XYZ file of C-alpha atoms in Angstrom:
231
model
C 11.046 -8.871 -19.839
C 12.798 -10.446 -16.877
C 14.388 -8.015 -14.486
C 16.138 -7.434 -11.211
C 14.231 -5.026 -8.952
C 16.967 -2.383 -9.089
C 16.485 -2.168 -12.866
C 12.887 -1.022 -12.263
C 13.873 1.746 -9.845
C 12.100 5.069 -10.301
C 13.952 7.668 -12.353
C 12.224 10.650 -10.768
C 10.178 11.743 -7.767
C 6.916 10.545 -9.320
C 7.973 6.933 -8.846
C 8.829 4.653 -5.960
C 11.908 2.824 -4.778
C 9.711 0.140 -3.241
C 10.644 -3.377 -4.325
C 8.759 -6.672 -4.337
C 10.600 -7.512 -1.131
C 8.902 -4.531 0.552
C 5.362 -5.863 0.021
C 3.440 -7.171 3.023
C 3.023 -10.563 1.380
C 6.794 -11.067 1.529
C 7.502 -9.476 4.916
C 8.589 -12.793 6.443
C 10.894 -13.761 3.570
C 14.558 -14.459 4.269
C 17.292 -12.923 2.120
C 17.655 -16.191 0.218
C 13.905 -16.363 -0.477
C 13.921 -12.764 -1.726
C 16.796 -13.514 -4.080
C 14.831 -16.461 -5.455
C 11.806 -14.185 -5.962
C 13.897 -11.723 -7.976
C 14.646 -14.389 -10.566
C 11.004 -14.467 -11.733
C 10.455 -10.676 -11.858
C 8.711 -9.174 -14.916
C 8.787 -5.469 -15.859
C 5.951 -3.890 -17.886
C 5.365 -0.425 -19.369
C 1.655 0.459 -19.660
C 0.584 3.611 -21.571
C -2.242 5.893 -20.449
C -5.671 4.380 -21.100
C -4.471 0.807 -21.562
C -5.982 -2.056 -19.591
C -3.762 -3.825 -17.092
C -6.361 -6.581 -16.724
C -10.139 -6.946 -17.122
C -12.888 -8.019 -14.742
C -13.375 -11.749 -15.191
C -10.015 -12.165 -16.910
C -7.676 -14.995 -15.908
C -5.796 -13.935 -12.761
C -2.238 -14.965 -13.485
C -0.020 -12.015 -12.548
C 0.742 -9.743 -9.599
C 1.816 -6.147 -10.261
C 3.772 -3.692 -8.114
C 3.260 -0.169 -9.483
C 6.678 1.432 -9.784
C 5.402 4.608 -11.450
C 2.025 5.950 -12.591
C -1.567 5.520 -11.449
C -4.245 2.860 -11.958
C -8.047 3.081 -11.648
C -9.948 0.027 -10.433
C -13.552 -0.358 -11.568
C -16.273 -2.981 -11.736
C -19.319 -3.501 -13.943
C -22.462 -4.069 -11.873
C -25.305 -6.434 -12.738
C -27.233 -3.627 -14.467
C -24.240 -2.884 -16.712
C -23.082 0.300 -14.987
C -19.351 0.766 -14.403
C -18.474 1.927 -10.895
C -15.110 3.174 -9.648
C -13.778 1.204 -6.692
C -10.354 2.600 -5.969
C -7.215 4.240 -7.307
C -3.725 2.785 -6.984
C -0.470 4.717 -7.290
C 3.264 3.981 -7.268
C 4.133 1.660 -4.400
C 0.728 -0.085 -4.479
C -0.028 -3.632 -5.596
C -2.543 -5.096 -8.051
C -3.675 -8.691 -8.479
C -3.231 -9.889 -4.887
C -6.320 -12.087 -5.307
C -4.310 -14.565 -7.368
C -3.146 -16.038 -4.033
C -6.760 -16.897 -3.171
C -7.074 -19.334 -6.047
C -10.180 -17.508 -7.344
C -8.866 -17.819 -10.891
C -10.207 -14.502 -12.259
C -9.700 -10.816 -11.547
C -12.753 -9.394 -9.707
C -12.226 -5.880 -11.116
C -10.881 -4.033 -14.141
C -7.595 -2.131 -13.860
C -6.761 0.650 -16.316
C -3.786 3.020 -16.406
C -4.848 6.663 -16.035
C -1.205 7.723 -16.359
C 1.793 6.187 -18.083
C 2.651 3.341 -15.719
C 5.566 1.002 -15.045
C 5.041 -2.195 -13.063
C 7.205 -4.969 -11.715
C 5.675 -8.319 -10.792
C 5.600 -12.014 -11.516
C 3.496 -14.714 -13.133
C 1.506 -17.094 -10.911
C 2.823 -20.221 -12.642
C 6.394 -19.048 -12.087
C 5.627 -18.341 -8.424
C 4.007 -21.748 -7.921
C 7.050 -23.429 -9.463
C 9.254 -21.434 -7.100
C 7.223 -22.673 -4.102
C 7.511 -26.286 -5.258
C 11.271 -25.845 -5.352
C 11.302 -23.957 -2.027
C 8.369 -25.086 0.229
C 9.450 -22.687 2.983
C 8.437 -19.805 0.713
C 4.818 -21.029 0.809
C 4.871 -21.084 4.613
C 6.147 -17.507 4.719
C 3.309 -16.374 2.423
C 0.697 -18.080 4.642
C 2.048 -16.277 7.704
C 1.899 -12.893 5.971
C -1.641 -13.471 4.682
C -2.866 -14.446 8.152
C -1.514 -11.183 9.579
C -3.160 -9.212 6.748
C -6.571 -10.788 7.387
C -6.360 -9.820 11.062
C -5.438 -6.239 10.138
C -8.340 -5.918 7.673
C -10.799 -7.310 10.220
C -9.742 -4.653 12.717
C -10.134 -1.913 10.077
C -13.670 -3.032 9.178
C -14.694 -2.912 12.836
C -13.351 0.622 13.113
C -15.205 1.843 10.005
C -18.485 0.335 11.200
C -18.408 2.439 14.363
C -18.538 5.896 12.725
C -21.419 7.733 11.044
C -21.559 8.433 7.310
C -20.128 11.945 7.538
C -17.073 10.791 9.487
C -16.722 7.676 7.349
C -16.765 9.774 4.183
C -14.190 12.178 5.584
C -12.006 9.245 6.595
C -12.111 7.827 3.057
C -11.414 11.251 1.555
C -8.473 11.685 3.938
C -6.964 8.350 2.929
C -7.331 9.069 -0.783
C -6.010 12.616 -0.497
C -2.930 11.565 1.462
C -2.150 8.787 -1.020
C -2.942 10.618 -4.259
C -3.421 14.303 -3.476
C -1.132 17.288 -3.627
C -0.423 19.092 -0.364
C -0.696 22.861 -0.645
C -0.069 24.584 2.654
C -2.350 22.925 5.179
C -4.669 21.481 2.518
C -4.736 18.371 0.330
C -6.098 18.762 -3.195
C -7.188 15.741 -5.222
C -5.365 15.313 -8.561
C -8.531 13.978 -10.265
C -12.293 14.460 -10.157
C -14.580 12.205 -8.122
C -18.330 12.038 -8.702
C -20.803 11.453 -5.893
C -21.615 8.092 -7.492
C -17.970 7.050 -7.198
C -17.780 8.259 -3.608
C -20.996 6.414 -2.766
C -19.473 3.133 -3.868
C -16.176 3.780 -2.097
C -17.966 4.536 1.179
C -20.832 2.080 0.833
C -23.768 4.505 0.813
C -26.444 5.953 -1.483
C -25.536 8.860 -3.758
C -28.167 11.111 -2.144
C -26.674 10.402 1.285
C -23.208 11.243 -0.031
C -24.483 14.568 -1.371
C -25.876 15.475 2.057
C -22.691 14.347 3.818
C -20.536 16.388 1.421
C -22.692 19.447 2.074
C -22.352 18.901 5.829
C -18.567 18.597 5.582
C -18.406 21.755 3.471
C -20.607 23.682 5.909
C -18.212 22.727 8.714
C -15.287 23.929 6.582
C -13.711 20.447 6.556
C -13.698 20.260 2.749
C -14.042 22.443 -0.334
C -15.372 21.242 -3.681
C -15.078 23.225 -6.909
C -15.676 21.723 -10.373
C -15.715 18.270 -8.732
C -12.159 18.800 -7.452
C -12.108 18.132 -3.706
C -9.808 19.875 -1.243
C -9.521 18.806 2.373
C -8.976 21.656 4.769
C -6.955 19.456 7.142
C -6.086 15.779 7.527
């Protein structure tokens, strides 16, 4: 269903007022370019448990999550499914379609009832052919994003596993958690296997790092629900 961004606005506090025009990829767009982008918008409603797209599937659509939550996972060579990340309202899925890779590298599944707004790649390519300046604006935004990611990787590489794990937990808790007093409680369970993949470490090392963080009173973990003492 075609839509104008305002028609996808959140109806309650669990959603976001963020629009396609607020995404980093479009930060250099003029008002006229943004109006052109609105004409190809597509709104989708995705029930809990339904796939948004599958690993290896044809990458042909970008999604802005207006409401809900999405889990990203990947099947490894030995057939095991590993959790990579969680995306909530205001986040984007399918950015890799700009790389020309052709397929989605991960699987995205709704873990809550979700509403998205986005556009089809063919429609976007047609829009660029009609407005070449839009393509130049996208290139500028992507160049800035690459520089930002490079700086983040350098920062992560400098800290030890315990601090790196706490940093990842802090980011996830602030994005997805519920703040209770001076603590952030995760709204879902995370296994040590999932944390190991998110941090880039072995499960045994994650277990030791979690125990160290708990002993220093930086985190609490009960029934696999993690609470950060401070962020």
